[in-house]
Short mmCIF file of N, CA and C and ligand atoms in Angstrom, two decimals:
data_model
loop_
_atom_site.label_atom_id
_atom_site.label_comp_id
_atom_site.label_asym_id
_atom_site.label_seq_id
_atom_site.Cartn_x
_atom_site.Cartn_y
_atom_site.Cartn_z
N UNK A 1 48.64 46.09 22.40
CA UNK A 1 47.26 46.19 22.26
C UNK A 1 46.51 44.89 22.13
N UNK A 2 46.86 44.15 21.05
CA UNK A 2 46.07 43.08 20.90
C UNK A 2 45.97 41.98 21.81
N UNK A 3 46.99 42.09 22.98
CA UNK A 3 46.61 41.22 23.83
C UNK A 3 45.88 41.52 24.94
N UNK A 4 45.22 42.67 24.93
CA UNK A 4 44.21 42.81 25.99
C UNK A 4 43.17 42.01 25.88
N UNK A 5 42.15 41.96 27.08
CA UNK A 5 41.04 41.43 27.11
C UNK A 5 40.79 40.01 27.27
N UNK A 6 41.96 39.56 27.73
CA UNK A 6 42.07 38.05 27.78
C UNK A 6 40.76 37.65 28.83
N UNK A 7 40.78 38.56 29.70
CA UNK A 7 39.49 37.63 30.83
C UNK A 7 38.17 37.80 30.05
N UNK A 8 37.94 38.38 29.22
CA UNK A 8 36.46 38.26 28.95
C UNK A 8 35.93 37.78 27.59
N UNK A 9 36.71 36.68 27.45
CA UNK A 9 36.42 35.81 26.19
C UNK A 9 35.17 34.91 26.85
N UNK A 10 34.14 35.08 25.80
CA UNK A 10 33.13 33.97 26.02
C UNK A 10 32.55 33.19 24.98
N UNK A 11 31.84 32.56 25.03
CA UNK A 11 31.04 31.82 23.73
C UNK A 11 31.77 30.63 23.16
N UNK A 12 32.37 30.99 22.05
CA UNK A 12 32.70 29.85 21.21
C UNK A 12 33.62 29.01 21.70
N UNK A 13 34.75 29.26 22.68
CA UNK A 13 35.50 28.24 23.37
C UNK A 13 34.87 27.99 24.45
N UNK A 14 33.85 28.00 25.20
CA UNK A 14 33.48 27.65 26.51
C UNK A 14 33.24 26.27 26.16
N UNK A 15 33.44 25.74 27.53
CA UNK A 15 33.06 24.36 27.55
C UNK A 15 31.42 24.13 28.07
N UNK A 16 30.90 23.41 27.01
CA UNK A 16 29.52 23.00 27.36
C UNK A 16 29.54 21.87 28.10
N UNK A 17 29.20 21.93 29.39
CA UNK A 17 29.17 20.41 30.36
C UNK A 17 27.59 20.17 30.05
N UNK A 18 27.41 18.72 30.04
CA UNK A 18 26.02 18.11 30.14
C UNK A 18 25.45 18.09 28.75
N UNK A 19 24.19 18.13 28.41
CA UNK A 19 23.44 17.54 27.30
C UNK A 19 22.92 18.64 26.47
N UNK A 20 22.60 18.53 25.46
CA UNK A 20 21.94 19.22 24.54
C UNK A 20 22.67 20.27 23.63
N UNK A 21 23.93 20.16 23.71
CA UNK A 21 24.79 21.13 23.00
C UNK A 21 25.91 20.15 22.29
N UNK A 22 25.63 19.39 21.47
CA UNK A 22 26.65 18.92 20.77
C UNK A 22 26.75 19.23 19.14
N UNK A 23 26.43 20.25 18.87
CA UNK A 23 26.60 20.88 17.48
C UNK A 23 27.95 20.66 17.29
N UNK A 24 28.10 20.11 15.96
CA UNK A 24 29.55 20.01 15.40
C UNK A 24 29.84 18.40 15.57
N UNK A 25 29.28 17.79 16.52
CA UNK A 25 29.59 16.63 16.72
C UNK A 25 29.38 15.79 15.29
N UNK A 26 30.02 14.62 15.10
CA UNK A 26 29.68 14.03 13.80
C UNK A 26 28.57 13.06 13.83
N UNK A 27 28.22 12.73 15.04
CA UNK A 27 26.96 12.00 15.22
C UNK A 27 25.78 12.67 15.13
N UNK A 28 24.79 12.53 14.23
CA UNK A 28 23.76 13.34 14.34
C UNK A 28 22.52 12.41 13.78
N UNK A 29 21.89 11.89 14.96
CA UNK A 29 20.60 10.99 14.48
C UNK A 29 19.50 11.75 14.69
N UNK A 30 18.64 12.34 13.43
CA UNK A 30 17.63 13.05 13.75
C UNK A 30 17.64 14.27 14.69
N UNK A 31 16.73 14.26 15.62
CA UNK A 31 16.78 15.19 16.55
C UNK A 31 17.19 14.96 17.94
N UNK A 32 17.91 13.61 17.67
CA UNK A 32 18.38 12.98 19.06
C UNK A 32 20.27 13.48 19.14
N UNK A 33 20.55 14.42 19.84
CA UNK A 33 21.96 14.84 19.84
C UNK A 33 22.36 14.72 20.96
N UNK A 34 21.68 13.86 22.10
CA UNK A 34 22.18 13.40 23.17
C UNK A 34 23.14 12.37 23.43
N UNK A 35 24.07 12.37 24.37
CA UNK A 35 24.82 11.39 24.65
C UNK A 35 23.79 10.17 24.87
N UNK A 36 24.37 8.97 24.78
CA UNK A 36 23.34 7.71 25.09
C UNK A 36 24.16 7.11 26.21
N UNK A 37 23.53 6.27 26.91
CA UNK A 37 23.92 5.35 28.22
C UNK A 37 23.34 4.13 28.21
N UNK A 38 23.83 3.43 28.31
CA UNK A 38 23.49 1.82 28.67
C UNK A 38 22.45 1.70 30.08
N UNK A 39 21.90 0.81 29.93
CA UNK A 39 20.77 0.90 31.06
C UNK A 39 21.74 0.10 32.32
N UNK A 40 22.80 -0.23 31.98
CA UNK A 40 23.87 -0.52 33.13
C UNK A 40 24.41 0.63 33.85
N UNK A 41 24.59 1.58 33.08
CA UNK A 41 25.35 2.68 33.31
C UNK A 41 24.26 3.67 34.05
N UNK A 42 22.99 3.59 33.72
CA UNK A 42 21.90 4.18 34.26
C UNK A 42 21.28 3.54 35.67
N UNK A 43 21.73 2.30 35.61
CA UNK A 43 21.06 1.43 36.60
C UNK A 43 19.58 1.51 36.77
N UNK A 44 19.10 1.27 35.34
CA UNK A 44 17.81 1.59 35.13
C UNK A 44 16.91 0.32 36.12
N UNK A 45 15.86 0.69 37.05
CA UNK A 45 15.29 -0.47 37.62
C UNK A 45 13.65 -0.42 37.25
N UNK A 46 13.31 -1.60 37.12
CA UNK A 46 11.76 -1.60 36.93
C UNK A 46 10.85 -1.96 38.37
N UNK A 47 10.03 -1.20 38.45
CA UNK A 47 9.16 -1.34 39.77
C UNK A 47 7.78 -1.93 39.28
N UNK A 48 7.51 -3.20 39.69
CA UNK A 48 6.20 -3.47 39.17
C UNK A 48 4.95 -2.89 40.21
N UNK A 49 4.15 -2.80 39.42
CA UNK A 49 2.76 -1.79 40.36
C UNK A 49 2.08 -3.21 40.58
N UNK A 50 0.79 -3.08 41.13
CA UNK A 50 -0.43 -3.86 41.15
C UNK A 50 0.09 -5.28 41.82
N UNK A 51 1.38 -5.14 42.54
CA UNK A 51 1.91 -6.18 43.10
C UNK A 51 2.41 -7.28 41.85
N UNK A 52 2.94 -6.75 40.92
CA UNK A 52 3.42 -7.45 39.79
C UNK A 52 2.56 -8.51 39.07
N UNK A 53 1.34 -8.29 39.36
CA UNK A 53 0.43 -9.28 38.32
C UNK A 53 -0.05 -8.76 37.38
N UNK A 54 0.20 -9.84 36.36
CA UNK A 54 -0.23 -9.51 34.87
C UNK A 54 -1.78 -9.89 34.39
N UNK A 55 -2.21 -9.22 33.48
CA UNK A 55 -3.36 -9.28 32.99
C UNK A 55 -3.15 -10.23 31.57
N UNK A 56 -3.82 -11.16 31.20
CA UNK A 56 -3.69 -11.87 30.17
C UNK A 56 -4.36 -11.01 28.90
N UNK A 57 -3.53 -10.58 27.85
CA UNK A 57 -3.81 -9.47 27.04
C UNK A 57 -5.09 -10.02 26.02
N UNK A 58 -5.07 -11.44 25.96
CA UNK A 58 -6.29 -11.92 25.27
C UNK A 58 -7.70 -11.71 25.97
N UNK A 59 -7.40 -11.69 27.49
CA UNK A 59 -8.80 -11.62 28.18
C UNK A 59 -9.20 -9.98 28.08
N UNK A 60 -8.19 -9.13 28.00
CA UNK A 60 -8.33 -7.75 27.87
C UNK A 60 -9.00 -7.36 26.54
N UNK A 61 -8.46 -8.21 25.64
CA UNK A 61 -9.18 -7.83 24.20
C UNK A 61 -10.43 -8.33 23.95
N UNK A 62 -10.57 -9.55 24.67
CA UNK A 62 -11.93 -10.02 25.06
C UNK A 62 -13.13 -9.20 25.64
N UNK A 63 -12.59 -8.79 26.65
CA UNK A 63 -13.57 -7.82 27.35
C UNK A 63 -13.87 -6.71 26.82
N UNK A 64 -12.63 -5.93 25.91
CA UNK A 64 -12.76 -4.76 25.03
C UNK A 64 -13.95 -4.98 23.96
N UNK A 65 -13.81 -6.27 23.34
CA UNK A 65 -14.73 -6.42 22.30
C UNK A 65 -16.24 -6.77 22.66
N UNK A 66 -16.36 -7.51 23.69
CA UNK A 66 -17.57 -7.85 24.31
C UNK A 66 -18.23 -6.31 24.96
N UNK A 67 -17.14 -5.62 25.76
CA UNK A 67 -17.98 -4.48 26.33
C UNK A 67 -18.31 -3.33 25.23
N UNK A 68 -17.48 -3.18 24.05
CA UNK A 68 -17.70 -2.44 23.03
C UNK A 68 -19.11 -2.70 22.41
N UNK A 69 -19.43 -4.10 22.01
CA UNK A 69 -20.46 -4.81 21.40
C UNK A 69 -21.66 -4.36 22.52
N UNK A 70 -21.72 -4.66 23.59
CA UNK A 70 -22.78 -4.54 24.58
C UNK A 70 -23.13 -2.93 24.69
N UNK A 71 -22.17 -2.14 24.69
CA UNK A 71 -22.29 -0.66 24.63
C UNK A 71 -23.08 -0.36 23.61
N UNK A 72 -22.66 -0.67 22.01
CA UNK A 72 -23.55 -0.43 21.02
C UNK A 72 -24.99 -0.76 21.28
N UNK A 73 -25.10 -2.11 21.80
CA UNK A 73 -26.63 -2.58 21.41
C UNK A 73 -27.27 -1.68 22.88
N UNK A 74 -26.58 -1.33 23.70
CA UNK A 74 -27.53 -0.44 24.95
C UNK A 74 -27.37 0.77 24.25
N UNK A 75 -26.65 1.40 23.40
CA UNK A 75 -26.69 2.72 23.06
C UNK A 75 -28.19 2.71 22.13
N UNK A 76 -28.09 1.72 21.24
CA UNK A 76 -29.17 1.35 20.27
C UNK A 76 -30.70 1.51 20.98
N UNK A 77 -30.74 0.71 21.87
CA UNK A 77 -31.91 0.41 22.56
C UNK A 77 -32.22 1.67 23.61
N UNK A 78 -31.25 2.58 23.65
CA UNK A 78 -31.64 3.84 24.34
C UNK A 78 -32.09 4.92 23.47
N UNK A 79 -31.53 4.96 22.27
CA UNK A 79 -32.04 5.73 21.01
C UNK A 79 -33.26 5.22 20.77
N UNK A 80 -33.59 4.25 20.57
CA UNK A 80 -34.46 3.62 19.74
C UNK A 80 -35.27 2.45 20.72
N UNK A 81 -35.81 2.88 21.66
CA UNK A 81 -36.21 1.94 22.80
C UNK A 81 -37.42 1.12 22.13
N UNK A 82 -37.67 -0.20 22.58
CA UNK A 82 -38.58 -0.90 21.95
C UNK A 82 -40.19 -0.46 22.65
N UNK A 83 -39.95 0.17 23.92
CA UNK A 83 -41.23 0.67 24.31
C UNK A 83 -41.74 2.01 23.80
N UNK A 84 -41.05 2.67 23.20
CA UNK A 84 -41.28 3.92 22.43
C UNK A 84 -40.97 5.03 23.30
N UNK A 85 -40.46 4.69 24.63
CA UNK A 85 -40.25 5.84 25.50
C UNK A 85 -38.75 6.07 25.52
N UNK A 86 -38.30 7.37 25.12
CA UNK A 86 -36.77 7.51 25.03
C UNK A 86 -36.36 7.42 26.43
N UNK A 87 -35.05 6.53 26.28
CA UNK A 87 -34.06 6.39 27.69
C UNK A 87 -33.29 7.41 27.76
N UNK A 88 -32.45 7.31 28.78
CA UNK A 88 -31.80 8.49 29.08
C UNK A 88 -30.41 8.04 29.41
N UNK A 89 -29.78 6.73 28.72
CA UNK A 89 -28.42 6.33 29.04
C UNK A 89 -27.27 6.86 28.11
N UNK A 90 -27.52 7.16 26.98
CA UNK A 90 -26.46 7.34 25.95
C UNK A 90 -25.06 7.58 26.50
N UNK A 91 -24.86 8.63 27.48
CA UNK A 91 -23.61 8.95 28.04
C UNK A 91 -22.95 7.79 28.71
N UNK A 92 -23.47 7.03 29.45
CA UNK A 92 -23.19 5.76 29.88
C UNK A 92 -22.37 5.15 28.92
N UNK A 93 -23.44 4.70 27.89
CA UNK A 93 -22.90 3.43 26.81
C UNK A 93 -21.84 4.12 26.00
N UNK A 94 -21.95 5.46 25.83
CA UNK A 94 -20.70 6.12 25.07
C UNK A 94 -19.33 6.00 25.78
N UNK A 95 -19.55 6.21 27.26
CA UNK A 95 -18.45 6.04 28.18
C UNK A 95 -17.87 4.61 28.25
N UNK A 96 -18.76 3.58 28.13
CA UNK A 96 -18.01 2.29 28.42
C UNK A 96 -17.55 1.92 26.84
N UNK A 97 -18.26 2.36 25.91
CA UNK A 97 -17.66 2.20 24.60
C UNK A 97 -16.43 2.61 24.31
N UNK A 98 -16.25 3.69 25.02
CA UNK A 98 -14.93 4.67 24.65
C UNK A 98 -13.78 3.68 25.44
N UNK A 99 -14.07 3.38 26.72
CA UNK A 99 -13.44 2.48 27.36
C UNK A 99 -12.72 1.14 26.85
N UNK A 100 -13.95 0.52 26.24
CA UNK A 100 -13.67 -0.67 25.43
C UNK A 100 -12.92 -0.60 24.12
N UNK A 101 -12.97 0.45 23.69
CA UNK A 101 -11.90 0.69 22.23
C UNK A 101 -10.87 1.20 22.68
N UNK A 102 -10.47 1.88 23.98
CA UNK A 102 -9.40 2.13 24.66
C UNK A 102 -8.67 0.71 24.67
N UNK A 103 -8.96 -0.24 25.46
CA UNK A 103 -8.59 -1.30 25.92
C UNK A 103 -8.04 -2.43 24.61
N UNK A 104 -9.17 -2.17 23.70
CA UNK A 104 -8.87 -2.88 22.37
C UNK A 104 -7.68 -2.29 21.75
N UNK A 105 -7.25 -1.08 21.47
CA UNK A 105 -6.38 -0.57 20.84
C UNK A 105 -5.13 -0.46 21.57
N UNK A 106 -4.91 -0.17 22.84
CA UNK A 106 -3.88 -0.48 23.84
C UNK A 106 -3.45 -1.84 23.78
N UNK A 107 -4.26 -2.78 23.49
CA UNK A 107 -3.48 -4.07 23.45
C UNK A 107 -2.90 -4.34 22.08
N UNK A 108 -3.68 -3.69 21.12
CA UNK A 108 -3.05 -3.68 19.66
C UNK A 108 -1.73 -2.96 19.73
N UNK A 109 -1.62 -2.05 20.37
CA UNK A 109 -0.24 -1.21 20.40
C UNK A 109 0.69 -1.97 21.02
N UNK A 110 0.45 -2.53 22.12
CA UNK A 110 1.33 -3.38 22.97
C UNK A 110 1.99 -4.42 22.28
N UNK A 111 1.07 -4.96 21.35
CA UNK A 111 1.62 -6.14 20.76
C UNK A 111 2.66 -5.86 19.94
N UNK A 112 2.83 -4.75 19.29
CA UNK A 112 3.89 -4.34 18.54
C UNK A 112 5.02 -3.46 19.39
N UNK A 113 4.75 -2.71 20.44
CA UNK A 113 5.57 -1.96 20.98
C UNK A 113 6.05 -2.55 22.33
N UNK A 114 5.16 -3.16 23.05
CA UNK A 114 5.49 -3.86 24.27
C UNK A 114 5.79 -3.00 25.31
N UNK A 115 5.66 -1.68 25.26
CA UNK A 115 5.66 -0.56 26.10
C UNK A 115 5.20 0.80 25.84
N UNK A 116 3.99 1.28 26.80
CA UNK A 116 3.17 2.33 26.21
C UNK A 116 2.93 2.95 27.68
N UNK A 117 2.91 4.25 27.46
CA UNK A 117 2.63 5.05 28.45
C UNK A 117 1.26 4.92 29.07
N UNK A 118 1.09 5.04 30.32
CA UNK A 118 -0.48 4.66 30.97
C UNK A 118 -0.99 5.65 31.90
N UNK A 119 -2.14 6.29 31.57
CA UNK A 119 -2.50 7.18 32.31
C UNK A 119 -1.46 8.21 32.85
N UNK A 120 -1.41 8.62 33.83
CA UNK A 120 -0.29 9.80 34.52
C UNK A 120 0.62 9.31 35.17
N UNK A 121 1.30 10.30 35.85
CA UNK A 121 2.37 10.00 37.01
C UNK A 121 3.32 8.77 36.82
N UNK A 122 3.78 8.86 35.56
CA UNK A 122 4.84 8.04 35.21
C UNK A 122 4.56 6.36 35.25
N UNK A 123 3.44 6.10 35.06
CA UNK A 123 3.11 4.61 35.05
C UNK A 123 3.23 4.01 33.64
N UNK A 124 3.59 3.02 33.51
CA UNK A 124 3.85 2.60 32.08
C UNK A 124 3.24 1.07 31.85
N UNK A 125 2.57 0.51 30.82
CA UNK A 125 2.00 -0.55 30.44
C UNK A 125 3.08 -1.32 29.58
N UNK A 126 3.29 -2.60 30.13
CA UNK A 126 4.21 -3.38 29.20
C UNK A 126 3.47 -4.70 29.10
N UNK A 127 3.91 -5.64 27.95
CA UNK A 127 3.74 -6.73 27.63
C UNK A 127 4.95 -7.59 27.90
N UNK A 128 4.26 -8.55 28.57
CA UNK A 128 5.57 -9.81 28.57
C UNK A 128 5.72 -10.74 27.52
N UNK A 129 6.76 -11.50 27.70
CA UNK A 129 7.22 -12.32 26.32
C UNK A 129 5.86 -13.35 26.23
N UNK A 130 5.12 -13.54 27.18
CA UNK A 130 3.70 -14.77 26.88
C UNK A 130 2.54 -13.94 26.71
N UNK A 131 2.54 -12.72 26.45
CA UNK A 131 1.24 -11.76 26.27
C UNK A 131 0.63 -11.18 27.32
N UNK A 132 1.25 -11.29 28.47
CA UNK A 132 0.50 -10.65 29.83
C UNK A 132 0.76 -9.20 29.85
N UNK A 133 -0.19 -8.45 30.51
CA UNK A 133 0.15 -7.26 30.53
C UNK A 133 0.46 -6.59 32.10
N UNK A 134 1.39 -5.79 32.43
CA UNK A 134 1.86 -5.29 33.32
C UNK A 134 2.04 -3.79 33.45
N UNK A 135 1.67 -3.49 34.58
CA UNK A 135 2.12 -2.15 34.87
C UNK A 135 3.11 -1.66 35.69
N UNK A 136 4.22 -0.90 35.42
CA UNK A 136 5.37 -0.66 35.88
C UNK A 136 5.66 0.77 35.98
N UNK A 137 6.62 1.14 36.75
CA UNK A 137 7.36 2.57 37.01
C UNK A 137 8.57 2.04 36.92
N UNK A 138 9.47 3.14 36.32
CA UNK A 138 11.00 2.97 36.03
C UNK A 138 11.88 4.01 36.75
N UNK A 139 12.95 3.47 37.48
CA UNK A 139 14.03 4.70 38.27
C UNK A 139 15.30 4.42 37.48
N UNK A 140 16.00 5.23 37.73
CA UNK A 140 17.40 5.50 37.41
C UNK A 140 18.11 6.04 38.08
N UNK A 141 19.52 5.90 38.03
CA UNK A 141 20.53 6.87 38.74
C UNK A 141 21.06 7.62 37.78
N UNK A 142 21.15 8.79 38.07
CA UNK A 142 21.69 10.07 37.13
C UNK A 142 23.38 9.62 36.99
N UNK A 143 23.33 9.55 35.53
CA UNK A 143 24.76 9.48 35.47
C UNK A 143 25.93 10.71 35.53
N UNK A 144 25.18 11.90 35.74
CA UNK A 144 25.85 13.03 35.91
C UNK A 144 26.33 13.21 37.44
N UNK A 145 25.12 13.31 38.01
CA UNK A 145 25.33 13.66 39.56
C UNK A 145 24.88 12.29 40.52
N UNK A 146 24.53 11.35 40.11
CA UNK A 146 24.08 10.22 41.07
C UNK A 146 22.84 10.38 41.78
N UNK A 147 21.98 11.10 41.68
CA UNK A 147 20.60 11.61 42.08
C UNK A 147 19.81 10.43 41.32
N UNK A 148 18.48 10.43 42.21
CA UNK A 148 17.64 9.37 41.46
C UNK A 148 16.90 10.09 40.39
N UNK A 149 16.57 9.11 39.20
CA UNK A 149 15.85 9.65 38.19
C UNK A 149 14.55 9.04 38.05
N UNK A 150 13.23 9.43 37.50
CA UNK A 150 12.43 8.88 37.20
C UNK A 150 11.78 9.12 36.06
N UNK A 151 11.05 7.99 35.37
CA UNK A 151 10.90 8.04 34.04
C UNK A 151 9.34 8.58 33.82
N UNK A 152 9.34 9.65 33.07
CA UNK A 152 8.00 10.51 32.81
C UNK A 152 7.73 10.71 31.50
N UNK A 153 6.63 10.88 31.11
CA UNK A 153 5.83 11.05 29.63
C UNK A 153 5.87 12.42 29.67
N UNK A 154 6.88 13.30 28.98
CA UNK A 154 6.86 14.72 28.84
C UNK A 154 6.77 15.16 27.45
N UNK A 155 6.59 16.30 27.39
CA UNK A 155 6.29 16.68 25.90
C UNK A 155 5.04 18.01 25.97
N UNK A 156 5.40 18.81 24.93
CA UNK A 156 4.06 19.65 24.62
C UNK A 156 2.80 19.05 24.71
N UNK A 157 1.58 19.54 25.14
CA UNK A 157 0.49 18.81 25.28
C UNK A 157 -0.19 18.35 23.88
N UNK A 158 0.12 19.26 22.64
CA UNK A 158 -0.38 18.75 21.48
C UNK A 158 0.84 17.92 20.43
N UNK A 159 1.90 18.26 20.96
CA UNK A 159 2.89 17.74 20.06
C UNK A 159 3.31 16.51 20.64
N UNK A 160 4.69 15.86 20.11
CA UNK A 160 4.92 14.38 20.37
C UNK A 160 5.40 14.66 21.75
N UNK A 161 5.36 13.50 22.42
CA UNK A 161 5.87 13.46 23.93
C UNK A 161 7.02 12.14 23.85
N UNK A 162 7.78 12.43 24.75
CA UNK A 162 8.86 11.42 24.97
C UNK A 162 8.69 10.81 26.19
N UNK A 163 9.28 9.74 26.32
CA UNK A 163 9.58 9.03 27.79
C UNK A 163 10.99 9.28 28.16
N UNK A 164 11.31 10.04 29.00
CA UNK A 164 12.15 10.80 29.64
C UNK A 164 12.64 10.52 30.82
N UNK A 165 13.85 9.67 31.24
CA UNK A 165 14.24 9.89 32.85
C UNK A 165 14.55 11.21 33.02
N UNK A 166 14.03 12.04 34.37
CA UNK A 166 14.42 12.98 34.77
C UNK A 166 14.87 13.13 35.87
N UNK A 167 16.16 13.76 36.38
CA UNK A 167 16.93 13.93 37.44
C UNK A 167 16.42 14.51 38.63
N UNK A 168 16.43 13.99 39.68
CA UNK A 168 15.76 14.87 40.75
C UNK A 168 16.41 16.13 41.18
N UNK A 169 17.62 16.29 41.06
CA UNK A 169 18.37 17.16 41.27
C UNK A 169 18.58 18.36 40.49
N UNK A 170 18.59 17.87 39.12
CA UNK A 170 18.59 18.98 38.10
C UNK A 170 17.71 18.61 37.02
N UNK A 171 16.56 18.72 37.24
CA UNK A 171 15.49 18.30 36.12
C UNK A 171 15.53 18.76 35.06
N UNK A 172 16.00 20.00 34.82
CA UNK A 172 16.07 20.85 33.43
C UNK A 172 17.08 20.44 32.62
N UNK A 173 18.53 19.81 33.28
CA UNK A 173 19.39 19.58 32.27
C UNK A 173 19.84 17.77 32.45
N UNK A 174 19.74 17.50 33.60
CA UNK A 174 19.94 16.17 33.59
C UNK A 174 18.94 15.05 32.98
N UNK A 175 18.56 14.99 31.51
CA UNK A 175 17.52 14.25 31.09
C UNK A 175 18.04 13.43 30.19
N UNK A 176 17.28 11.89 30.11
CA UNK A 176 17.89 11.13 28.94
C UNK A 176 16.53 10.37 28.65
N UNK A 177 16.50 10.64 27.15
CA UNK A 177 15.36 9.97 26.59
C UNK A 177 15.58 8.56 26.73
N UNK A 178 14.32 7.67 26.83
CA UNK A 178 14.46 6.54 26.81
C UNK A 178 14.07 5.51 25.47
N UNK A 179 14.96 4.67 25.16
CA UNK A 179 14.77 3.91 24.15
C UNK A 179 14.21 2.42 24.73
N UNK A 180 12.88 2.42 24.86
CA UNK A 180 12.28 1.30 25.50
C UNK A 180 12.54 -0.06 24.98
N UNK A 181 13.15 -0.05 23.63
CA UNK A 181 13.70 -1.44 23.21
C UNK A 181 14.78 -1.98 23.91
N UNK A 182 15.51 -1.01 24.78
CA UNK A 182 16.79 -1.50 25.38
C UNK A 182 16.48 -2.18 26.83
N UNK A 183 14.96 -2.28 27.18
CA UNK A 183 14.73 -2.60 28.56
C UNK A 183 14.60 -4.14 28.22
N UNK A 184 15.15 -4.89 29.41
CA UNK A 184 14.95 -6.25 29.45
C UNK A 184 13.26 -6.55 29.63
N UNK A 185 13.28 -7.86 28.49
CA UNK A 185 11.70 -8.25 28.41
C UNK A 185 11.16 -9.04 29.92
N UNK A 186 9.80 -8.55 29.88
CA UNK A 186 9.56 -9.38 31.18
C UNK A 186 9.11 -10.84 30.81
N UNK A 187 9.84 -11.84 31.68
CA UNK A 187 9.74 -13.24 31.35
C UNK A 187 8.47 -13.62 32.28
N UNK A 188 8.04 -14.62 31.49
CA UNK A 188 6.52 -15.14 32.37
C UNK A 188 6.56 -16.45 32.38
ZN1 LIG B 201 21.51 14.83 37.93
#
């Protein structure tokens, strides 16, 4: 009687192929319990956008500071006009001020991180070894099935987001979180 039911065993001894189920493995680095691959194994490729042209980060910073100051001056004279007639441009100056602040903050972040998600649709801002700013996209080859993978910035709207390579053939299971520090530097 005890030998019945061979065919219906499931669960504990099943083989979990793929990622995400490595409970019990001794390697346990915070939330990241996935296998890791080297850039060579994944064949990571950087695709420069904008023709591969770089912007000098000093110029972007200077642009941000000057535009930011000009926006504040513009905002001031719109709210407190010399002629006594109230202007109607505050939204424009607010907008340009915000753009300027984003430019300054982005450059400051890139100086530390070298790599930052940029706008949408899988574009990334990178800083080269001489301080130039570049826009790149990243592709890789899926180590499980050999399909193309694209680097995307994914996660909950409010929560932390990760830069993750996602397989075109199996986007739900074939995913790899990118550690941007493994990427080769852009030499200028
Ligand atoms: Zn795949």
